[in-house]
XYZ file of C-alpha atoms in Angstrom:
684
model
C 196.336 -61.368 179.753
C 195.823 -59.412 176.527
C 193.813 -56.190 176.550
C 190.054 -56.390 176.237
C 188.749 -54.623 173.161
C 186.717 -51.505 173.911
C 183.683 -50.001 172.246
C 183.467 -46.322 171.363
C 179.963 -45.460 172.507
C 178.217 -42.144 173.137
C 181.432 -40.171 173.035
C 183.703 -42.354 175.181
C 185.620 -45.615 175.150
C 183.767 -48.297 177.109
C 185.212 -51.546 178.497
C 183.067 -54.583 179.279
C 182.873 -55.828 182.852
C 184.053 -59.378 182.080
C 187.408 -60.651 180.817
C 186.074 -61.751 177.441
C 187.333 -64.539 175.211
C 190.788 -64.693 173.620
C 191.382 -63.711 169.995
C 194.339 -65.626 168.604
C 197.022 -64.790 166.073
C 195.993 -66.678 162.954
C 199.541 -67.864 162.239
C 201.039 -68.481 165.686
C 198.039 -69.129 167.918
C 199.254 -66.500 170.393
C 196.670 -64.357 172.132
C 196.286 -60.918 170.519
C 193.353 -59.423 172.386
C 190.159 -60.396 174.148
C 186.611 -59.912 172.962
C 183.554 -59.688 175.183
C 180.037 -60.489 174.134
C 178.786 -58.003 176.717
C 178.607 -54.588 175.137
C 177.764 -51.025 176.103
C 174.312 -49.454 176.272
C 173.169 -49.859 172.665
C 170.107 -47.669 173.151
C 172.401 -44.852 174.290
C 174.606 -45.376 171.214
C 171.639 -45.091 168.873
C 170.353 -41.991 170.681
C 173.798 -40.415 170.502
C 173.963 -41.051 166.770
C 170.481 -39.633 166.171
C 170.654 -36.645 168.495
C 174.314 -35.628 168.263
C 175.988 -37.160 165.222
C 173.150 -36.862 162.733
C 172.305 -33.175 163.249
C 175.998 -32.196 163.167
C 176.572 -34.116 159.959
C 173.442 -32.907 158.186
C 174.367 -29.308 158.972
C 177.315 -29.727 156.601
C 177.040 -29.602 152.821
C 178.176 -32.490 150.643
C 181.363 -30.594 149.849
C 182.104 -30.043 153.526
C 181.519 -33.725 154.270
C 183.750 -34.649 151.340
C 186.530 -32.430 152.677
C 186.380 -34.283 156.001
C 186.628 -37.643 154.229
C 189.685 -36.429 152.334
C 191.322 -35.200 155.516
C 190.526 -38.520 157.189
C 192.062 -40.466 154.298
C 195.254 -38.430 154.628
C 195.287 -38.979 158.385
C 194.978 -42.767 158.036
C 197.573 -42.839 155.270
C 200.102 -41.251 157.611
C 199.373 -43.959 160.208
C 198.810 -47.030 158.063
C 202.062 -48.692 159.173
C 200.446 -49.251 162.574
C 197.573 -50.985 160.800
C 199.997 -53.043 158.713
C 201.855 -54.186 161.820
C 198.676 -55.434 163.467
C 197.103 -56.820 160.281
C 199.751 -59.551 160.064
C 198.154 -61.154 163.111
C 194.974 -61.795 161.094
C 197.029 -64.093 158.839
C 197.389 -61.443 156.134
C 200.481 -61.014 153.995
C 201.613 -57.508 153.097
C 199.762 -57.866 149.792
C 196.602 -58.919 151.645
C 196.942 -55.958 154.008
C 197.348 -53.559 151.120
C 194.033 -54.784 149.703
C 192.364 -54.213 153.071
C 194.020 -51.075 154.453
C 195.051 -49.208 151.314
C 191.831 -50.290 149.607
C 189.789 -48.801 152.439
C 191.738 -45.546 152.466
C 191.477 -45.353 148.685
C 187.717 -45.638 148.979
C 187.696 -42.597 151.286
C 189.728 -40.637 148.746
C 187.411 -41.719 145.930
C 184.245 -40.652 147.734
C 185.848 -37.371 148.785
C 186.513 -36.645 145.127
C 183.064 -37.779 144.003
C 181.422 -35.637 146.662
C 183.026 -32.471 145.312
C 182.815 -33.232 141.593
C 179.385 -34.843 141.357
C 177.344 -33.547 144.281
C 176.253 -29.942 144.905
C 177.624 -27.752 147.662
C 174.240 -28.192 149.314
C 172.358 -30.682 151.486
C 169.906 -32.005 148.872
C 170.451 -33.584 145.462
C 168.112 -33.001 142.526
C 167.187 -36.113 140.575
C 166.309 -35.740 136.908
C 164.729 -32.814 135.184
C 161.741 -30.629 135.871
C 158.319 -32.129 135.152
C 155.576 -29.799 133.891
C 152.360 -30.855 135.594
C 150.043 -28.277 134.025
C 149.634 -26.565 130.671
C 150.285 -23.089 132.026
C 153.588 -23.944 133.674
C 152.457 -22.803 137.121
C 152.465 -26.327 138.598
C 155.673 -28.335 138.292
C 157.378 -31.310 139.866
C 160.956 -32.174 140.790
C 162.485 -35.253 142.399
C 165.103 -34.678 145.071
C 167.135 -36.725 147.530
C 167.198 -35.661 151.182
C 169.165 -37.029 154.136
C 167.295 -39.301 156.496
C 167.379 -38.557 160.252
C 168.526 -42.066 161.042
C 171.508 -44.275 161.773
C 173.552 -46.459 159.423
C 174.477 -49.698 161.174
C 177.153 -51.846 159.591
C 177.669 -55.476 160.573
C 180.919 -56.564 158.983
C 182.677 -59.853 158.216
C 186.077 -60.912 159.541
C 187.945 -60.930 156.231
C 188.297 -57.158 155.639
C 188.360 -55.452 159.055
C 189.445 -52.059 157.647
C 188.085 -51.901 154.085
C 184.783 -53.422 155.194
C 184.256 -50.527 157.589
C 185.532 -47.669 155.418
C 183.695 -48.700 152.239
C 180.420 -48.519 154.163
C 181.343 -45.426 156.175
C 182.248 -43.191 153.212
C 178.916 -43.175 151.313
C 176.844 -43.121 154.509
C 178.850 -40.164 155.825
C 178.408 -38.253 152.564
C 174.681 -39.009 152.711
C 174.451 -37.435 156.176
C 174.022 -40.640 158.188
C 176.068 -41.372 161.336
C 177.463 -44.916 161.512
C 177.577 -47.586 164.189
C 180.174 -50.214 163.280
C 179.854 -53.808 164.480
C 182.958 -55.768 163.382
C 183.299 -59.543 163.405
C 184.944 -60.672 166.621
C 187.886 -62.613 165.204
C 189.620 -59.590 163.627
C 187.896 -56.816 165.591
C 191.218 -55.707 167.106
C 192.278 -54.300 163.728
C 188.964 -52.456 163.315
C 189.318 -51.078 166.829
C 192.775 -49.682 166.014
C 191.448 -47.996 162.863
C 188.553 -46.451 164.815
C 190.954 -45.232 167.505
C 193.019 -43.512 164.831
C 189.882 -41.877 163.429
C 188.559 -40.712 166.805
C 191.973 -39.393 167.874
C 192.149 -37.311 164.695
C 189.204 -35.207 165.872
C 188.178 -34.776 162.235
C 184.694 -36.264 162.315
C 181.861 -34.582 164.224
C 181.145 -36.348 167.490
C 178.535 -39.067 167.169
C 179.100 -39.701 163.464
C 181.167 -42.846 164.127
C 180.741 -45.330 166.972
C 182.206 -48.803 167.448
C 180.383 -51.762 168.956
C 183.254 -54.134 169.790
C 181.036 -56.779 171.349
C 178.126 -59.021 170.507
C 175.229 -57.569 168.486
C 172.444 -58.628 170.842
C 169.692 -56.015 170.945
C 171.153 -53.834 168.204
C 168.273 -54.189 165.744
C 165.765 -53.791 168.562
C 166.701 -50.093 168.809
C 166.288 -49.288 165.113
C 163.281 -47.681 163.469
C 161.982 -46.658 160.074
C 164.701 -44.078 159.280
C 167.556 -46.467 160.099
C 169.417 -48.912 157.888
C 171.605 -51.977 158.296
C 174.360 -53.009 155.895
C 175.320 -56.626 156.555
C 178.211 -58.642 155.161
C 178.372 -62.294 156.156
C 176.684 -65.643 155.783
C 173.312 -66.278 154.193
C 172.254 -67.995 157.430
C 172.844 -64.875 159.531
C 171.286 -62.706 156.826
C 168.154 -64.828 157.106
C 167.981 -64.193 160.848
C 168.297 -60.449 160.279
C 165.622 -60.486 157.584
C 163.193 -62.097 160.020
C 163.701 -59.464 162.721
C 160.390 -57.671 163.431
C 161.925 -54.243 162.869
C 163.006 -55.328 159.389
C 159.816 -57.226 158.564
C 157.353 -54.672 159.896
C 159.268 -51.702 161.291
C 160.640 -50.273 158.071
C 164.351 -50.757 158.865
C 166.246 -51.010 155.577
C 168.474 -54.077 155.306
C 171.182 -54.483 152.691
C 172.850 -57.877 152.474
C 176.051 -59.150 150.949
C 176.125 -62.885 151.564
C 177.415 -66.163 150.116
C 178.629 -65.986 146.547
C 179.806 -68.770 144.239
C 181.606 -66.522 141.788
C 182.860 -67.942 138.525
C 185.391 -67.243 135.816
C 184.677 -68.406 132.262
C 187.444 -69.229 129.784
C 186.234 -68.358 126.314
C 186.157 -71.137 123.686
C 188.440 -69.005 121.494
C 191.353 -69.239 123.938
C 194.168 -71.787 123.517
C 197.383 -72.484 125.460
C 199.962 -69.941 124.407
C 197.400 -67.171 123.931
C 197.806 -64.170 126.233
C 194.271 -64.798 127.492
C 195.171 -68.333 128.609
C 197.907 -67.035 130.886
C 195.646 -64.233 132.129
C 192.952 -66.752 133.016
C 195.324 -69.010 134.953
C 196.927 -66.083 136.770
C 193.520 -64.664 137.681
C 192.244 -67.924 139.166
C 195.394 -68.463 141.231
C 195.336 -64.875 142.469
C 191.740 -65.214 143.635
C 192.512 -68.528 145.348
C 195.474 -67.169 147.306
C 194.902 -63.461 148.110
C 193.594 -63.323 151.700
C 193.920 -67.143 151.572
C 190.800 -67.164 149.425
C 188.763 -65.479 152.166
C 187.124 -63.006 149.810
C 183.463 -62.718 149.006
C 184.437 -62.110 145.358
C 186.949 -64.987 145.025
C 186.612 -67.420 142.116
C 184.958 -70.611 143.400
C 183.974 -72.106 140.023
C 186.362 -72.310 137.060
C 184.345 -72.855 133.865
C 186.339 -74.093 130.865
C 185.527 -75.765 127.521
C 185.742 -79.571 127.796
C 188.880 -79.956 125.638
C 190.672 -77.304 127.706
C 190.201 -78.973 131.111
C 193.545 -80.781 131.199
C 195.658 -77.876 129.932
C 193.980 -75.528 132.409
C 194.387 -77.905 135.359
C 198.042 -78.521 134.491
C 198.730 -74.784 134.222
C 196.883 -74.005 137.461
C 198.709 -76.783 139.318
C 202.083 -75.569 138.068
C 201.391 -72.046 139.223
C 199.859 -73.113 142.551
C 202.945 -75.228 143.257
C 204.957 -72.004 143.408
C 202.726 -70.495 146.111
C 204.606 -70.580 149.417
C 202.384 -70.947 152.490
C 203.354 -69.904 155.994
C 203.655 -67.164 158.587
C 202.986 -63.868 156.784
C 205.790 -62.208 158.762
C 208.142 -63.965 156.374
C 208.435 -61.786 153.252
C 208.886 -64.899 151.075
C 205.434 -66.215 152.030
C 202.821 -65.660 149.325
C 199.790 -67.018 151.211
C 199.244 -66.642 154.913
C 196.866 -68.315 157.319
C 193.110 -68.386 157.425
C 191.582 -66.163 160.081
C 191.256 -68.920 162.687
C 191.416 -72.642 163.262
C 187.630 -72.655 163.363
C 187.528 -71.030 159.945
C 189.910 -73.667 158.610
C 187.628 -76.389 159.966
C 184.675 -74.825 158.135
C 186.593 -74.783 154.853
C 187.618 -78.421 155.283
C 183.978 -79.376 155.851
C 183.044 -77.601 152.635
C 185.806 -79.443 150.772
C 184.512 -82.760 152.116
C 181.088 -81.888 150.716
C 182.565 -80.953 147.323
C 184.465 -84.233 147.135
C 181.180 -86.090 146.878
C 181.176 -85.227 143.158
C 184.691 -83.882 142.585
C 188.267 -85.051 142.930
C 191.203 -83.108 144.302
C 193.702 -82.482 141.483
C 196.061 -80.242 143.446
C 196.822 -79.859 147.140
C 196.328 -81.877 150.321
C 193.068 -81.240 152.205
C 194.593 -82.617 155.404
C 197.591 -80.351 155.679
C 199.965 -77.832 154.154
C 203.682 -77.803 153.427
C 204.793 -74.626 155.188
C 207.678 -72.365 154.325
C 207.654 -71.609 158.039
C 205.076 -71.468 160.824
C 203.405 -73.824 163.268
C 201.120 -76.262 161.454
C 199.327 -77.140 164.700
C 198.700 -73.680 166.128
C 198.420 -71.741 162.878
C 195.326 -71.888 160.658
C 197.275 -72.868 157.561
C 195.833 -74.618 154.552
C 197.232 -75.454 151.150
C 195.474 -74.147 148.047
C 193.116 -76.831 146.791
C 191.992 -77.333 143.203
C 189.189 -79.787 142.455
C 187.703 -81.106 139.228
C 183.985 -81.759 139.230
C 182.423 -84.746 137.532
C 179.733 -84.122 134.892
C 176.399 -83.256 136.480
C 177.943 -82.321 139.849
C 175.653 -80.185 142.009
C 177.825 -79.437 145.049
C 180.048 -76.809 143.352
C 176.902 -74.770 142.724
C 175.666 -75.106 146.304
C 178.686 -75.221 148.632
C 180.962 -72.230 149.200
C 184.396 -73.072 150.622
C 185.451 -69.709 152.076
C 189.146 -70.322 151.628
C 191.804 -71.163 149.001
C 189.611 -73.578 147.067
C 188.314 -73.600 143.481
C 186.589 -76.235 141.380
C 187.037 -76.773 137.640
C 183.857 -77.512 135.681
C 183.624 -78.113 131.932
C 181.074 -76.795 129.470
C 180.062 -77.595 125.908
C 179.001 -74.354 124.234
C 178.323 -70.895 125.605
C 174.705 -71.659 126.451
C 175.874 -74.341 128.867
C 178.546 -72.056 130.323
C 175.905 -69.426 131.053
C 173.563 -72.036 132.507
C 176.299 -73.367 134.802
C 177.097 -69.860 136.009
C 173.413 -69.249 136.723
C 173.253 -72.365 138.901
C 175.086 -70.368 141.557
C 171.722 -68.588 142.025
C 173.265 -65.122 142.046
C 176.828 -63.974 142.642
C 178.825 -60.849 143.339
C 181.315 -61.118 140.500
C 182.055 -63.074 137.355
C 184.734 -62.817 134.721
C 185.023 -63.958 131.142
C 188.467 -64.201 129.571
C 188.240 -63.914 125.798
C 189.504 -61.923 122.827
C 186.438 -62.676 120.714
C 183.855 -59.844 120.630
C 180.945 -62.225 119.989
C 181.933 -64.450 122.912
C 182.196 -61.379 125.159
C 178.788 -60.086 124.040
C 177.036 -63.438 124.475
C 178.552 -64.336 127.838
C 178.212 -60.897 129.452
C 174.579 -60.594 128.448
C 173.936 -64.093 129.753
C 175.739 -63.523 133.049
C 174.450 -60.011 133.764
C 171.091 -61.019 135.319
C 172.931 -63.278 137.769
C 175.880 -61.109 138.775
C 176.515 -57.684 140.276
C 179.715 -57.163 138.293
C 181.267 -58.815 135.220
C 184.909 -58.402 134.200
C 185.804 -58.971 130.549
C 189.546 -59.633 130.443
C 191.823 -59.831 127.433
C 195.259 -58.757 126.264
C 194.073 -55.191 125.653
C 192.814 -54.301 129.150
C 195.008 -56.621 131.236
C 197.645 -53.977 131.851
C 195.197 -51.740 133.689
C 192.708 -54.317 134.973
C 192.265 -54.452 138.740
C 191.328 -58.120 138.507
C 188.302 -60.315 139.036
C 187.972 -59.906 142.795
C 188.559 -56.207 143.421
C 185.450 -54.151 144.278
C 185.981 -50.567 143.137
C 184.470 -47.464 144.764
C 183.066 -46.218 141.460
C 181.330 -49.515 140.558
C 178.485 -51.233 142.366
C 179.364 -54.032 144.765
C 176.636 -56.558 145.446
C 174.699 -59.217 143.648
C 171.255 -60.761 143.241
C 169.780 -63.896 144.749
C 172.142 -65.956 146.842
C 174.601 -63.039 146.988
C 172.067 -61.139 149.107
C 170.360 -58.767 146.707
C 172.174 -55.783 148.204
C 174.179 -53.030 146.560
C 176.994 -50.886 147.899
C 179.517 -48.422 146.455
C 178.940 -47.475 142.805
C 180.122 -43.890 143.230
C 177.303 -41.454 143.963
C 174.808 -44.312 143.662
C 176.091 -45.525 147.028
C 175.380 -42.123 148.561
C 171.883 -41.808 147.125
C 171.106 -45.347 148.307
C 171.206 -43.973 151.873
C 168.960 -40.992 151.109
C 165.232 -40.585 150.584
C 163.987 -39.711 147.117
C 160.951 -37.464 147.255
C 158.773 -35.953 144.525
C 158.050 -32.288 145.246
C 155.096 -30.549 143.555
C 154.885 -26.770 143.718
C 154.790 -23.528 141.797
C 158.065 -22.581 140.059
C 158.769 -19.859 142.626
C 158.286 -22.093 145.651
C 160.147 -24.979 144.027
C 163.062 -22.594 143.466
C 162.962 -21.725 147.161
C 162.916 -25.389 148.156
C 165.678 -26.604 145.844
C 167.950 -23.569 145.768
C 167.991 -23.847 141.985
C 166.104 -21.560 139.619
C 163.103 -23.285 138.065
C 161.739 -22.442 134.642
C 158.701 -20.223 135.126
C 159.956 -18.736 138.391
C 160.445 -15.008 138.846
C 163.456 -13.359 137.275
C 165.267 -10.211 138.369
C 166.820 -7.899 135.814
C 169.305 -5.865 137.861
C 170.736 -2.539 136.769
C 174.197 -4.129 136.761
C 174.995 -6.739 134.112
C 175.151 -10.135 135.896
C 178.637 -10.690 134.466
C 179.790 -7.657 136.485
C 178.671 -9.265 139.751
C 180.838 -11.467 141.957
C 179.642 -14.692 143.509
C 178.858 -12.777 146.692
C 176.575 -10.402 144.814
C 174.848 -12.757 142.380
C 171.409 -14.065 143.250
C 169.356 -16.946 141.920
C 167.083 -15.516 139.220
C 169.374 -12.663 138.138
C 168.693 -12.273 134.418
C 169.830 -10.528 131.285
C 167.502 -10.344 128.269
C 169.383 -9.333 125.132
C 168.397 -7.227 122.173
C 167.636 -9.185 118.970
C 170.199 -9.943 116.298
C 169.263 -10.781 112.689
C 170.967 -13.802 111.142
C 171.960 -13.240 107.500
C 172.985 -15.466 104.610
C 176.407 -13.838 104.868
C 176.654 -14.967 108.509
C 175.820 -18.541 107.538
C 178.219 -18.583 104.585
C 181.070 -17.093 106.597
C 180.605 -19.617 109.405
C 180.576 -22.499 106.900
C 183.779 -21.308 105.241
C 185.535 -20.389 108.491
C 184.780 -23.688 110.286
C 184.732 -26.058 107.312
C 181.205 -27.175 108.200
C 179.791 -27.094 104.650
C 176.904 -29.473 105.240
C 174.433 -28.970 102.400
C 171.667 -27.562 104.634
C 173.893 -24.531 105.218
C 175.443 -24.116 101.765
C 173.290 -25.630 98.975
C 169.951 -23.815 98.627
C 168.473 -26.313 96.164
C 169.384 -29.370 98.221
C 168.347 -27.667 101.455
C 164.947 -26.869 99.954
C 164.341 -30.590 99.470
C 165.152 -31.358 103.117
C 161.772 -32.066 104.800
C 163.016 -30.681 108.126
C 164.358 -27.345 106.885
C 162.918 -26.434 103.480
C 165.821 -24.092 102.754
C 169.151 -22.792 104.005
C 169.394 -22.783 107.787
C 171.987 -21.519 110.239
C 174.380 -23.932 111.903
C 173.291 -24.750 115.438
C 176.699 -23.775 116.750
C 176.469 -20.486 114.873
C 173.266 -19.780 116.806
C 175.015 -20.572 120.104
C 178.008 -18.443 119.135
C 175.821 -15.499 118.183
C 173.887 -15.914 121.431
C 177.137 -15.685 123.401
C 177.865 -12.415 121.662
C 174.479 -11.144 122.763
C 174.942 -11.795 126.479
C 178.693 -11.557 127.096
C 180.109 -8.469 128.789
C 183.569 -8.168 127.215
C 185.413 -6.164 129.873
C 187.526 -7.908 132.549
C 185.403 -8.756 135.542
C 184.457 -11.455 138.043
C 183.582 -14.034 135.356
C 186.865 -15.923 135.036
C 186.052 -18.663 132.552
C 183.370 -20.551 130.671
C 184.002 -24.221 131.412
C 181.117 -25.970 129.736
C 177.698 -26.194 128.163
C 175.179 -28.766 129.388
C 171.971 -30.162 127.891
C 172.230 -28.294 124.577
C 169.174 -28.811 122.374
C 168.286 -27.199 119.025
C 164.518 -26.903 118.835
C 163.569 -24.719 115.842
C 165.622 -24.079 112.672
C 166.960 -20.564 112.258
C 166.757 -19.245 108.696
C 168.325 -16.213 107.088
C 166.354 -13.151 108.135
C 165.318 -14.574 111.517
C 166.068 -12.392 114.522
C 167.332 -14.231 117.598
C 167.571 -13.053 121.195
C 168.772 -14.774 124.365
C 167.596 -14.760 127.966
C 170.287 -15.765 130.471
C 169.305 -16.480 134.083
C 171.347 -17.477 137.129
C 170.179 -21.021 137.800
C 172.538 -22.304 140.482
C 175.433 -20.912 142.527
C 178.041 -23.301 143.952
C 180.977 -21.852 145.909
C 184.075 -24.039 145.752
C 185.630 -24.835 149.114
C 189.222 -23.712 149.428
C 189.108 -21.613 146.241
C 188.537 -17.903 145.609
C 185.905 -18.654 142.978
C 182.804 -20.774 142.502
C 180.579 -22.200 139.790
C 177.548 -20.486 138.338
C 175.082 -22.370 136.176
C 173.062 -20.120 133.835
C 169.833 -21.091 132.134
C 170.040 -19.988 128.482
C 167.037 -19.774 126.148
C 167.476 -18.524 122.587
C 164.257 -17.410 120.865
C 163.346 -16.164 117.388
C 161.300 -13.122 116.351
C 158.093 -15.043 117.099
C 159.194 -15.867 120.639
C 159.644 -19.542 119.791
C 162.644 -21.188 121.471
C 165.306 -22.199 118.960
C 167.901 -23.475 121.453
C 168.082 -24.215 125.188
C 171.115 -25.075 127.284
C 172.981 -24.399 130.508
C 176.123 -22.259 130.488
C 178.708 -23.083 133.158
C 181.074 -20.376 134.350
C 183.665 -19.857 137.059
C 183.073 -16.610 138.934
C 185.253 -14.874 141.534
C 183.834 -14.869 145.049
C 184.628 -11.173 145.399
C 185.382 -8.407 142.874
C 187.671 -6.611 142.637
C 189.615 -9.690 143.697
C 191.168 -9.442 147.128
C 194.957 -9.052 146.838
C 197.085 -12.056 147.710
C 198.750 -11.799 151.121
C 202.311 -10.553 151.097
C 205.006 -13.192 151.383
């Protein structure tokens, strides 16, 4: 008898008391493992996540969490061949496995990078700018995101047992939430292997990842207002979850990715022989056959102009005829098996429903011609292409979760958009066109009904990741029927797990809360120039206030000649006098910034290594010849870089004129050594 899958619960691997039910190889029907509906103590798992995993994770900064994700991605990369070897038993070809395994690992790498580049080396994230709440500036407001002391529960589908887990784990982990993973039973053995690899690495703090390799009974009963559930699966199951008392009344956050009748639209400008025609056909066939069509983003509806129906069907049929079906262990097989015989039965039922108003124009619903494999024991199915009759409703209501697509015709872009909308909300759509007006019209029409829209043509095809590939940096989810949830999207996916709070306070106390200097807060003018201080010695609020410097006509003229910026407001007194904004010659804005730098820079070598940017530059008041400008530079934020001997310092810069009026405001970004003099490198 095959091994019974185990849960990783409260710090140990737990085996159910019964023998469980067999999980079968999708291609051969052989037993792979056994799965029990009787799980571990779920209440203990939730407590362990809250009391052990959560505090350990929230004690780390975003950069420290990101470093762990990067290390984990490297660890899994070194062991992915084990995952590949087991993935074949789910019916996946090597290409399918790459989408699942490599896609999941790539998501870890992406979030590790985002965490360092776009989040602070801190435990809170500031959202937006400072809001002045009083005339005197002593009462201000700031939005921030804070980690919630809860648990992120993920209930995953069978089709992506590795990616489905890792794409949810990465943003939740960065947000400071421990995860409890509940995989779908049919392919849970692959998820269990991935979790074993993660736990054996010892990289993640204990309690930040647990695996529930059993039935979900009682899981939502243990959740409360700080917890969240991310569900991927059927709309029917999503409805059951939505009606749970803890979701309805207990404040548990539920995100859903459910059924999705995604579409691809062929633009009316495209003809056979155009590059876009071939791209369209290739895209549809790819989405029908990758993972045997078992993708939530696969193309279910193929929308083409009426006159193009026959050419498109002929081209699709010709390409589908080249798709070899069989045991994915054979390297010549292009499409493997569905996840189970039961799943194949469900797809066949959906096809029967579609045939009420559509005819099969390619493939045999009853069987498949196999390159190799057992047609009786393996869950094989040929790709099926249908053509809907005018007015058909089933293609907009029935989702065949397998290698099935239906061709529908449209007359005009308004009808194409209306047909797409009849899916009542989808995860992804694509429009294949080389006409800018078609792209503009269709994308704007599809956007309210879709979470993502791909515009494909000859120019972006070489780099396009395709219709059905969710990317870590873009949102994954969709409105309406697709569940109304949203995952990924770069840092958006992290902030989705956090609580946004508006904080009202004095500038000094807000600075203390946020760790970032707030306008109006106290400044410190040390005896030592701030540019002579290392990262270890700098403090928030350290300030330099410069002496004034008079701007002359000669300065303005020299800058114009030197840079070539001879805009009339800087060079033509008569024309400048007629300008209603200036009323005479004014200094270039960048001259003002350059002169300001000369006022605050300490020229000698020191801990400031480089200026790497200026943020939020605004010119507020024109500077005329004879005006005297001065600058106040204040340490606003200090961010040490992990693994480097320097960090980032953000300085608040305010340039004022002789009347004290601000003429320019901006942030200066510098790299500063952590210690100075720099510690010598160790001898080789």
